[in-house]
Coordinates of C-alpha atoms in Angstrom, one line a residue:
Chain A
M1 CA -6.7 -16.4 0.6
A2 CA -3.4 -18.0 1.7
S3 CA -0.7 -17.2 -0.7
K4 CA 2.9 -18.3 -0.7
P5 CA 5.3 -16.1 1.2
R6 CA 7.5 -14.0 -1.1
I7 CA 11.2 -14.3 -0.6
K8 CA 14.2 -12.7 -2.2
V9 CA 17.6 -14.3 -1.6
P10 CA 20.5 -13.8 -4.1
K11 CA 21.1 -17.0 -6.1
S12 CA 24.8 -16.9 -5.3
A13 CA 27.4 -15.2 -3.1
S14 CA 31.0 -15.5 -2.2
A15 CA 32.0 -17.2 1.1
G16 CA 31.6 -14.9 4.1
E17 CA 29.8 -12.3 2.0
V18 CA 27.0 -10.4 3.8
I19 CA 23.8 -10.6 1.7
T20 CA 20.4 -9.0 2.0
I21 CA 17.2 -11.1 2.4
K22 CA 13.7 -9.7 1.9
T23 CA 10.5 -11.5 2.9
L24 CA 6.8 -10.6 2.6
I25 CA 3.9 -12.7 3.7
S26 CA 0.1 -12.2 3.3
H27 CA -1.5 -11.7 6.7
E28 CA -4.2 -9.4 8.1
M29 CA -2.3 -8.9 11.4
E30 CA -5.6 -8.4 13.2
S31 CA -4.5 -6.3 16.2
G32 CA -7.2 -7.3 18.7
Q33 CA -7.9 -3.6 19.2
R34 CA -10.7 -3.2 16.7
K35 CA -14.4 -3.7 16.9
D36 CA -16.7 -5.1 14.2
K37 CA -19.8 -3.4 12.9
D38 CA -21.9 -4.6 15.9
G39 CA -19.4 -3.3 18.4
N40 CA -17.9 -6.7 19.3
P41 CA -14.1 -6.9 19.7
I42 CA -12.4 -8.6 16.8
P43 CA -10.1 -11.2 18.4
R44 CA -6.3 -10.7 17.9
K45 CA -4.8 -12.9 15.2
I46 CA -1.3 -12.0 14.2
I47 CA 1.9 -13.6 13.2
N48 CA 3.9 -13.5 16.4
K49 CA 7.2 -14.9 15.4
F50 CA 9.4 -14.9 12.3
T51 CA 12.6 -17.0 12.1
C52 CA 15.2 -17.4 9.4
T53 CA 17.7 -20.3 9.8
F54 CA 20.6 -21.4 7.5
E55 CA 21.4 -25.1 7.7
G56 CA 19.9 -25.3 11.2
Q57 CA 21.6 -22.2 12.6
T58 CA 19.6 -19.1 13.5
V59 CA 20.3 -16.1 11.3
F60 CA 17.6 -13.7 12.3
E61 CA 14.4 -13.8 14.4
C62 CA 11.7 -11.3 15.2
D63 CA 9.0 -11.3 17.8
L64 CA 6.1 -9.4 16.4
D65 CA 3.5 -7.3 18.2
P66 CA 0.2 -6.1 16.8
A67 CA 1.8 -2.8 15.7
I68 CA 3.4 -4.6 12.8
S69 CA 1.6 -3.7 9.6
A70 CA -0.6 -6.1 7.6
N71 CA 1.4 -8.3 5.2
P72 CA 4.6 -8.3 7.4
Y73 CA 7.7 -7.3 5.6
F74 CA 11.3 -8.0 6.7
E75 CA 14.6 -7.1 5.3
F76 CA 17.7 -8.3 7.1
N77 CA 21.2 -9.5 6.4
A78 CA 23.0 -12.9 6.5
K79 CA 26.6 -14.0 6.3
V80 CA 26.8 -17.3 4.3
P81 CA 29.8 -19.6 4.9
A82 CA 29.0 -22.2 2.3
S83 CA 26.3 -23.3 -0.1
G84 CA 23.1 -24.3 1.6
T85 CA 19.4 -23.5 2.2
F86 CA 17.7 -20.8 4.1
K87 CA 14.5 -21.8 6.0
F88 CA 11.9 -19.2 6.9
T89 CA 9.1 -19.8 9.4
W90 CA 6.2 -17.6 10.4
L91 CA 4.1 -18.6 13.5
D92 CA 0.5 -17.6 13.6
D93 CA -1.5 -16.9 16.9
D94 CA -3.9 -19.7 15.9
G95 CA -1.0 -22.2 15.8
S96 CA -0.6 -22.3 12.1
V97 CA 3.0 -22.4 10.8
Y98 CA 3.9 -21.0 7.4
E99 CA 7.2 -22.1 5.9
A100 CA 9.4 -21.3 2.9
E101 CA 12.9 -22.2 1.7
A102 CA 15.5 -20.6 -0.5
P103 CA 18.9 -22.1 -1.6
I104 CA 22.1 -20.1 -2.1
E105 CA 25.2 -21.2 -3.9
V106 CA 28.5 -20.0 -2.5
K107 CA 31.3 -19.8 -5.1
Chain B
M1 CA -19.9 27.8 29.2
K2 CA -21.7 30.1 26.9
L3 CA -22.7 28.4 23.8
T4 CA -21.1 30.5 21.1
R5 CA -20.7 29.2 17.5
R6 CA -17.0 28.6 18.2
N7 CA -17.8 26.6 21.3
V8 CA -20.2 24.5 19.4
L9 CA -17.7 23.8 16.7
G10 CA -15.1 22.9 19.4
L11 CA -17.6 20.5 21.0
T12 CA -18.3 18.8 17.7
A13 CA -14.6 18.3 17.0
G14 CA -14.2 16.9 20.5
A15 CA -17.0 14.5 20.0
A16 CA -15.5 13.4 16.7
A17 CA -12.2 12.7 18.4
F18 CA -13.9 10.6 21.1
A19 CA -15.9 8.7 18.4
V20 CA -12.6 7.7 16.8
A21 CA -11.1 6.7 20.2
G22 CA -14.2 4.8 21.0
A23 CA -13.7 2.5 18.0
R24 CA -10.8 1.0 19.9
V25 CA -11.2 -1.6 22.6
T26 CA -8.3 -0.1 24.7
P27 CA -9.6 3.3 25.5
A28 CA -6.4 4.8 27.0
L29 CA -3.4 5.3 24.7
A30 CA -0.1 4.2 26.1
S31 CA 1.9 6.9 27.6
A32 CA 5.5 7.6 27.2
E33 CA 5.8 6.3 30.8
D34 CA 4.6 2.8 29.7
A35 CA 7.3 2.8 27.0
E36 CA 9.8 3.9 29.6
K37 CA 8.8 1.0 31.9
M38 CA 9.1 -1.5 29.1
I39 CA 12.6 -0.1 28.1
M40 CA 13.7 -0.7 31.7
E41 CA 12.3 -4.2 31.6
F42 CA 14.3 -4.9 28.5
T43 CA 17.5 -3.4 29.7
G44 CA 17.2 -4.9 33.2
G45 CA 17.2 -1.4 34.8
A46 CA 20.2 0.0 32.9
T47 CA 19.8 3.4 31.3
P48 CA 20.6 3.1 27.6
G49 CA 23.5 5.0 26.3
E50 CA 23.6 7.1 23.1
G51 CA 25.2 6.1 19.8
K52 CA 25.8 2.8 18.2
V53 CA 22.2 2.2 17.3
S54 CA 20.5 4.3 14.6
L55 CA 16.9 4.3 13.7
N56 CA 15.8 5.3 10.2
T57 CA 12.2 6.5 9.9
P58 CA 10.3 8.9 7.6
E59 CA 9.9 12.3 9.2
I60 CA 6.3 12.4 7.9
A61 CA 4.5 9.0 7.3
E62 CA 2.3 9.0 4.3
N63 CA -0.1 6.7 6.2
G64 CA 0.2 5.6 9.8
N65 CA -0.9 2.0 8.8
T66 CA 2.3 1.3 7.0
V67 CA 5.4 3.1 8.2
P68 CA 8.8 1.8 7.1
V69 CA 11.3 1.5 10.0
S70 CA 14.9 0.5 9.7
V71 CA 17.4 0.0 12.5
S72 CA 21.1 -0.7 12.4
V73 CA 23.7 -1.1 15.1
E74 CA 27.4 -0.6 14.8
S75 CA 29.0 -4.0 15.6
A76 CA 31.5 -6.4 14.2
M77 CA 28.9 -9.1 14.8
E78 CA 31.7 -11.5 16.0
G79 CA 33.0 -12.8 19.3
D80 CA 32.0 -10.4 22.1
D81 CA 31.2 -7.5 19.8
L82 CA 27.8 -8.8 19.1
V83 CA 24.3 -7.3 19.1
E84 CA 21.9 -9.7 20.6
S85 CA 18.6 -8.0 20.2
V86 CA 16.9 -4.7 19.3
I87 CA 13.5 -3.8 20.6
I88 CA 11.3 -1.3 18.9
F89 CA 8.6 0.8 20.8
A90 CA 6.1 3.4 19.7
D91 CA 5.3 5.6 22.7
G92 CA 1.9 6.8 21.4
N93 CA 0.3 3.6 20.3
P94 CA -2.4 1.8 22.4
S95 CA 0.4 -0.6 23.4
P96 CA 4.0 0.6 22.9
A97 CA 5.5 -2.8 21.9
V98 CA 6.2 -3.1 18.2
A99 CA 8.8 -5.8 17.6
T100 CA 12.0 -7.4 18.9
F101 CA 14.7 -8.4 16.5
H102 CA 17.2 -11.1 17.5
F103 CA 20.6 -11.3 15.7
T104 CA 23.4 -13.8 15.6
E105 CA 26.9 -14.0 14.2
M106 CA 25.2 -15.5 11.1
S107 CA 23.4 -12.1 10.6
G108 CA 26.6 -10.6 9.4
E109 CA 25.3 -7.1 10.2
A110 CA 22.8 -6.0 12.8
L111 CA 20.4 -4.4 10.4
A112 CA 16.6 -4.9 9.9
T113 CA 13.7 -3.2 8.2
T114 CA 10.0 -3.7 8.7
R115 CA 6.7 -1.8 8.4
I116 CA 4.8 -0.6 11.5
R117 CA 1.5 0.9 12.5
L118 CA 1.5 4.3 14.2
A119 CA -1.8 5.5 15.7
K120 CA -0.7 9.2 15.7
T121 CA 2.3 11.4 15.7
Q122 CA 4.7 10.0 18.2
N123 CA 8.3 8.7 19.0
V124 CA 9.6 5.5 17.7
I125 CA 12.3 4.1 20.0
A126 CA 14.9 1.5 19.3
V127 CA 17.0 -0.1 22.2
A128 CA 19.8 -2.4 21.3
K129 CA 21.3 -4.9 23.8
M130 CA 24.9 -6.0 23.2
K131 CA 26.3 -9.4 24.2
D132 CA 28.4 -7.6 27.0
G133 CA 25.1 -6.3 28.5
S134 CA 25.5 -2.7 27.4
V135 CA 22.4 -1.0 26.0
F136 CA 22.0 1.8 23.5
M137 CA 19.0 3.8 22.3
D138 CA 17.8 5.9 19.5
K139 CA 14.6 7.8 19.2
K140 CA 12.9 9.5 16.2
Q141 CA 9.6 11.4 16.0
V142 CA 7.3 10.4 13.1
K143 CA 4.5 12.7 12.2
V144 CA 1.4 10.8 11.1
T145 CA -1.0 12.5 8.8
I146 CA -4.5 11.6 7.6
G147 CA -4.2 9.6 4.4
G148 CA -5.8 11.0 1.3
C149 CA -6.4 9.6 -2.1
G150 CA -5.0 6.6 -4.0
G151 CA -4.5 7.9 -7.6
Chain C
M1 CA -23.2 36.5 2.4
K2 CA -22.2 35.1 5.7
R3 CA -22.7 31.6 4.4
L4 CA -20.7 32.4 1.4
L5 CA -17.9 33.7 3.5
I6 CA -17.9 30.6 5.7
A7 CA -17.8 28.4 2.6
G8 CA -14.9 30.4 1.3
V9 CA -13.0 30.0 4.5
V10 CA -13.6 26.2 4.5
M11 CA -12.4 25.9 0.9
A12 CA -9.3 28.1 1.7
A13 CA -8.6 26.0 4.7
A14 CA -9.0 22.7 2.8
F15 CA -6.7 23.8 0.0
A16 CA -4.2 25.5 2.4
G17 CA -3.9 22.4 4.5
S18 CA -0.5 22.4 6.1
G19 CA 0.3 25.8 4.5
P20 CA -0.4 26.9 1.0
V21 CA 2.2 24.6 -0.4
W22 CA 2.8 23.9 -4.1
A23 CA 5.1 20.9 -4.7
D24 CA 6.0 19.7 -8.1
P25 CA 6.1 16.0 -8.9
V26 CA 9.4 14.6 -7.8
D27 CA 12.4 14.2 -10.2
D28 CA 12.8 10.5 -10.0
T29 CA 12.6 7.5 -12.4
L30 CA 11.0 4.2 -11.9
E31 CA 12.2 0.8 -12.9
I32 CA 10.4 -2.3 -11.5
D33 CA 12.6 -5.4 -11.4
G34 CA 14.4 -4.1 -14.5
T35 CA 11.2 -3.0 -16.4
P36 CA 11.3 0.7 -17.2
I37 CA 8.1 2.5 -16.2
I38 CA 7.0 5.7 -18.0
T39 CA 5.9 8.1 -15.3
R40 CA 5.9 11.2 -17.4
A41 CA 4.4 11.3 -20.9
K42 CA 3.4 13.9 -23.5
A43 CA -0.3 14.4 -23.1
P44 CA -2.6 13.4 -26.0
E45 CA -4.1 16.1 -28.2
G46 CA -7.0 17.9 -26.5
H47 CA -5.7 17.2 -23.0
P48 CA -5.8 20.0 -20.5
F49 CA -2.1 19.3 -19.4
D50 CA 1.0 19.3 -21.6
E51 CA 2.4 16.4 -19.7
V52 CA 0.8 13.6 -17.7
Y53 CA 2.3 12.3 -14.5
S54 CA 2.0 9.0 -12.7
G55 CA 0.7 9.4 -9.1
W56 CA 4.0 7.7 -8.2
L57 CA 5.8 11.0 -8.7
F58 CA 3.6 12.6 -6.0
R59 CA 4.4 10.1 -3.2
E60 CA 7.2 10.2 -0.6
A61 CA 10.4 8.3 -1.1
E62 CA 9.5 5.4 1.1
T63 CA 6.3 4.7 -0.8
R64 CA 8.0 5.1 -4.1
D65 CA 10.6 2.6 -3.0
A66 CA 8.0 0.0 -2.0
E67 CA 6.9 -0.1 -5.7
R68 CA 10.4 -0.4 -7.2
D69 CA 11.0 -3.9 -5.9
S70 CA 8.2 -6.5 -6.5
I71 CA 9.2 -8.3 -3.3
E72 CA 8.6 -5.2 -1.2
N73 CA 5.3 -4.4 -3.0
P74 CA 2.4 -5.9 -0.9
G75 CA 0.2 -5.6 -4.0
M76 CA 2.2 -8.5 -5.5
I77 CA 0.5 -10.9 -3.1
A78 CA -2.7 -10.1 -4.9
V79 CA -1.1 -10.8 -8.2
E80 CA 0.0 -14.2 -7.0
D81 CA -3.4 -14.9 -5.7
G82 CA -4.8 -13.9 -9.1
E83 CA -2.5 -16.4 -10.8
V84 CA -4.1 -19.2 -8.7
L85 CA -7.6 -18.0 -9.8
W86 CA -6.4 -17.9 -13.4
N87 CA -5.7 -21.6 -13.3
K88 CA -8.8 -22.6 -11.2
V89 CA -11.5 -24.6 -13.0
E90 CA -14.9 -23.2 -12.3
G91 CA -18.4 -23.5 -13.8
T92 CA -20.3 -26.1 -15.8
A93 CA -18.0 -26.1 -18.8
G94 CA -15.1 -27.4 -16.6
K95 CA -12.8 -24.6 -17.7
S96 CA -10.4 -22.1 -16.2
C97 CA -9.2 -18.9 -17.7
A98 CA -6.0 -20.8 -18.7
S99 CA -8.0 -23.4 -20.6
C100 CA -8.7 -20.9 -23.3
H101 CA -6.0 -18.3 -22.8
G102 CA -3.0 -20.4 -21.8
D103 CA -0.1 -18.5 -20.5
A104 CA -1.3 -15.1 -19.3
A105 CA 2.2 -13.7 -19.8
E106 CA 1.6 -14.1 -23.5
S107 CA -2.1 -13.9 -24.0
M108 CA -2.9 -11.1 -21.5
K109 CA 0.1 -8.9 -22.5
G110 CA -1.3 -5.5 -23.6
I111 CA -4.8 -6.0 -22.0
G112 CA -4.0 -3.8 -19.0
A113 CA -2.9 -1.0 -21.4
S114 CA -5.9 -1.2 -23.8
F115 CA -9.0 -1.5 -21.6
P116 CA -11.7 -0.3 -21.4
K117 CA -12.6 -1.2 -25.0
W118 CA -15.8 -1.3 -27.0
D119 CA -18.1 -4.3 -26.4
A120 CA -20.5 -4.7 -29.3
D121 CA -22.6 -7.3 -27.5
S122 CA -23.5 -5.0 -24.6
N123 CA -23.2 -1.9 -26.7
K124 CA -21.1 -0.4 -24.0
P125 CA -17.4 0.0 -23.0
I126 CA -16.1 -3.1 -21.1
N127 CA -13.3 -3.1 -18.5
V128 CA -11.2 -6.0 -17.3
E129 CA -13.5 -6.9 -14.4
L130 CA -16.6 -7.1 -16.7
Q131 CA -14.6 -9.0 -19.4
I132 CA -13.8 -11.6 -16.7
N133 CA -17.5 -11.9 -15.9
K134 CA -18.4 -12.1 -19.5
C135 CA -15.9 -15.0 -19.9
R136 CA -17.2 -16.7 -16.7
T137 CA -20.9 -16.5 -17.8
E138 CA -20.5 -17.2 -21.5
Q139 CA -17.5 -19.5 -21.7
M140 CA -17.1 -21.2 -18.3
G141 CA -20.7 -21.5 -17.2
A142 CA -19.8 -19.9 -13.9
E143 CA -21.4 -17.2 -11.9
P144 CA -20.2 -13.6 -12.5
L145 CA -18.0 -12.2 -9.7
A146 CA -19.7 -9.5 -7.6
F147 CA -18.0 -6.2 -7.2
N148 CA -14.7 -6.6 -5.3
K149 CA -15.7 -10.2 -4.3
G150 CA -14.5 -13.7 -5.1
G151 CA -11.0 -12.6 -6.1
Q152 CA -12.2 -10.1 -8.7
Q153 CA -9.5 -7.6 -7.6
E154 CA -6.8 -10.3 -7.5
L155 CA -7.6 -11.7 -10.9
T156 CA -7.8 -8.2 -12.4
S157 CA -4.5 -7.3 -10.8
Y158 CA -2.9 -10.5 -12.3
I159 CA -4.2 -9.8 -15.8
K160 CA -3.3 -6.1 -15.8
H161 CA 0.2 -6.9 -14.3
Q162 CA 1.0 -8.8 -17.5
S163 CA 1.2 -5.4 -19.2
L164 CA 3.6 -3.9 -16.6
G165 CA 5.5 -1.1 -18.3
M166 CA 3.4 -0.9 -21.4
P167 CA 2.0 2.6 -22.2
V168 CA -1.7 3.1 -21.8
Q169 CA -3.5 3.6 -25.2
I170 CA -7.2 3.0 -25.5
D171 CA -9.0 2.9 -28.8
L172 CA -11.8 5.5 -29.0
T173 CA -12.6 4.8 -32.7
Q174 CA -14.5 1.6 -32.0
G175 CA -18.3 1.7 -31.6
D176 CA -19.6 4.6 -29.5
M177 CA -16.4 4.9 -27.4
Q178 CA -16.1 8.6 -28.3
A179 CA -19.6 9.3 -27.0
W180 CA -18.8 7.5 -23.7
W181 CA -15.6 9.5 -23.5
E182 CA -17.7 12.7 -23.9
K183 CA -20.0 11.5 -21.2
G184 CA -17.1 10.7 -18.9
K185 CA -15.6 14.1 -19.6
D186 CA -18.9 15.8 -18.6
L187 CA -18.9 13.9 -15.3
Y188 CA -15.2 14.7 -14.7
Y189 CA -16.0 18.5 -14.8
T190 CA -19.4 18.3 -13.1
R191 CA -19.3 19.7 -9.5
T192 CA -21.2 17.3 -7.2
G193 CA -21.9 16.7 -3.5
Q194 CA -22.2 18.9 -0.5
L195 CA -18.6 20.0 -1.0
N196 CA -19.4 20.9 -4.6
L197 CA -16.3 19.4 -6.0
A198 CA -15.6 17.9 -9.5
C199 CA -12.9 15.5 -10.2
A200 CA -11.1 18.4 -11.9
S201 CA -11.3 20.6 -8.8
C202 CA -8.7 18.4 -7.1
H203 CA -6.9 16.6 -9.9
E204 CA -6.7 19.4 -12.5
V205 CA -7.1 22.8 -10.8
A206 CA -5.4 21.9 -7.5
M207 CA -3.0 19.2 -8.9
G208 CA 0.3 19.5 -7.0
K209 CA -1.2 21.2 -4.0
Y210 CA -1.7 19.7 -0.6
I211 CA -5.2 18.8 0.8
R212 CA -5.7 16.9 4.0
A213 CA -1.9 16.6 4.1
D214 CA -2.1 14.7 0.8
H215 CA -0.1 15.8 -2.2
L216 CA -2.8 15.9 -4.9
S217 CA -1.9 13.9 -8.0
Q218 CA -3.4 14.0 -11.5
G219 CA -5.6 11.1 -10.4
Q220 CA -4.2 8.8 -12.9
V221 CA -5.6 5.2 -13.1
N222 CA -2.6 3.4 -14.7
G223 CA -1.7 1.6 -11.5
F224 CA -5.1 0.1 -10.5
P225 CA -5.9 -2.1 -8.7
T226 CA -3.5 -0.3 -6.4
Y227 CA -2.1 -1.2 -3.0
R228 CA -3.0 1.6 -0.6
L229 CA -0.9 1.8 2.6
K230 CA -4.2 2.9 4.2
S231 CA -6.4 0.1 3.2
G232 CA -4.7 -2.5 1.1
L233 CA -5.7 -3.6 -2.4
T234 CA -8.1 -1.1 -3.9
S235 CA -10.0 -1.4 -7.2
L236 CA -10.6 1.6 -9.5
H237 CA -14.4 1.7 -9.1
Q238 CA -13.9 1.5 -5.3
R239 CA -11.6 4.5 -5.5
F240 CA -14.0 6.4 -7.7
R241 CA -16.7 5.7 -5.2
G242 CA -14.4 6.8 -2.4
C243 CA -13.6 10.1 -4.0
I244 CA -17.3 10.7 -4.8
R245 CA -18.2 9.9 -1.2
D246 CA -15.5 12.4 0.0
T247 CA -17.4 15.1 -1.9
R248 CA -20.4 14.0 0.1
A249 CA -22.4 13.0 -3.0
E250 CA -24.5 10.0 -3.8
Q251 CA -22.1 7.3 -5.1
P252 CA -22.9 5.6 -8.4
K253 CA -22.8 1.8 -8.3
A254 CA -19.6 0.1 -9.4
F255 CA -19.7 -0.7 -13.2
S256 CA -22.7 1.6 -13.6
D257 CA -22.8 3.6 -16.9
E258 CA -21.6 6.7 -15.1
L259 CA -18.5 5.0 -13.7
M260 CA -17.8 3.1 -17.0
A261 CA -17.9 6.5 -18.8
L262 CA -15.6 8.0 -16.2
E263 CA -13.2 5.0 -16.4
T264 CA -13.1 5.5 -20.2
Y265 CA -12.3 9.2 -19.9
V266 CA -9.9 9.0 -17.0
T267 CA -8.0 6.1 -18.6
W268 CA -7.5 8.4 -21.7
R269 CA -6.2 11.1 -19.5
G270 CA -3.3 8.8 -18.6
T271 CA -2.5 8.0 -22.2
G272 CA 1.2 7.2 -22.6
L273 CA 1.8 6.3 -18.9
S274 CA 3.0 2.8 -18.2
V275 CA 0.7 0.2 -16.6
E276 CA 2.0 0.0 -13.0
T277 CA -0.5 -2.5 -11.6
P278 CA -0.3 -3.1 -8.7
S279 CA 1.0 0.4 -7.9
V280 CA 1.7 1.4 -4.3
R281 CA 0.1 4.6 -3.0
Q282 CA -0.6 6.1 0.4

């Protein structure tokens, strides 16, 4: 079942403030190291890259290996110069791209 | 070997351990040397210094499937005082690589948390690479127990 | 005698685990996104304990923290999936759950705190999973969901989550609920399996001790379906069956009379604790 990614970004911040962002996405993160009931290897299928940008500029990126737990969770910081929108992208081994956005108002 | 009761018990336990290992496609677990090699690849041969980077892990993981790991690096995150990336290894997993975090000035602080899989009790290692090329490392042992009930 | 001695040693080893450690539930309070959660409550009359404790109090700090913030709680993915199912039209009547029940935040509030309840039609207690199936077959003209299939856990999580923070209080005065409670109590105290363990052996007698490196809780069910770090979303009857399997006994089927009686009794044992669905456990 493909659910929407879960994102937590403060609604507002002051200019230059460092804020905390949390993201959680539904994914099995099949490691490629397991076998099924019949002993056949289960092929690897993980999210291999996560990116957060703010108005086109990279804020944080992560290259993921199969040792990341199912339903990958990230918490990281961002410094916001002005109001704008964060974009989040998760890349799947199978080529799928999952995306989400969250606006922030800088007062 | 004389087959005493103790020996038989030992054999049974051994067989059980192999049965668990056999469920994996990769039979050999990564050694600390594999992790060492990957650290050197990441640092370009430089031996990481101590300090600056700190790894926050539970001393005992409630379950090896989901172990929270936080890493932070002392840095102004401006100009030349910038952390470019932090790589995380687990030196007792089938493959030591866990994740690589990339930071920018927009990160504000070099800090990240995620959840990782640990196959057994082992060291989690974080190596930070600064913009000036210097590298720093922190290492924490995490004890992994057999998970129990869910009530 | 020799066999007895060995059995004694095995039991001692099992309970000693990483040393004969007693550990009280932690001194901590839980608030989920601003909703206060009751994790300690005065036990109802006739309860073996004076105070009932949420399993949350028996977990390590990292696991407790994962439940505090709904963004960090992986079980919330199931709740969101459940919301999709709530609004999904299925069956010959062309209806979804929402067609009759509207906004779950209003209509389902309290459900998670008051089930299982008496169902006069089947002359048995009914839980949320079976109530969903009753609605599907009688109102929607849809197939009932098989155990743990078709989004049953997700929809149950969504419905129970609407009662987050509300204290568990089931009504034993309706129908034969009291008789089913008695039957559940018998099962709770009946030793079973090759290991000869009753529910009470671990969750009453050894509550607070360590077994297999696990800090034994009271085995409360106020957080089900729960997100286990070990295996993801886990339904109550799945957990019952897992525990029974661990005693090396024959496992009753999900939603069997045995497990419905056990659910009734064990839910009562957690009277006063807040609904935590989806809780986070190890």
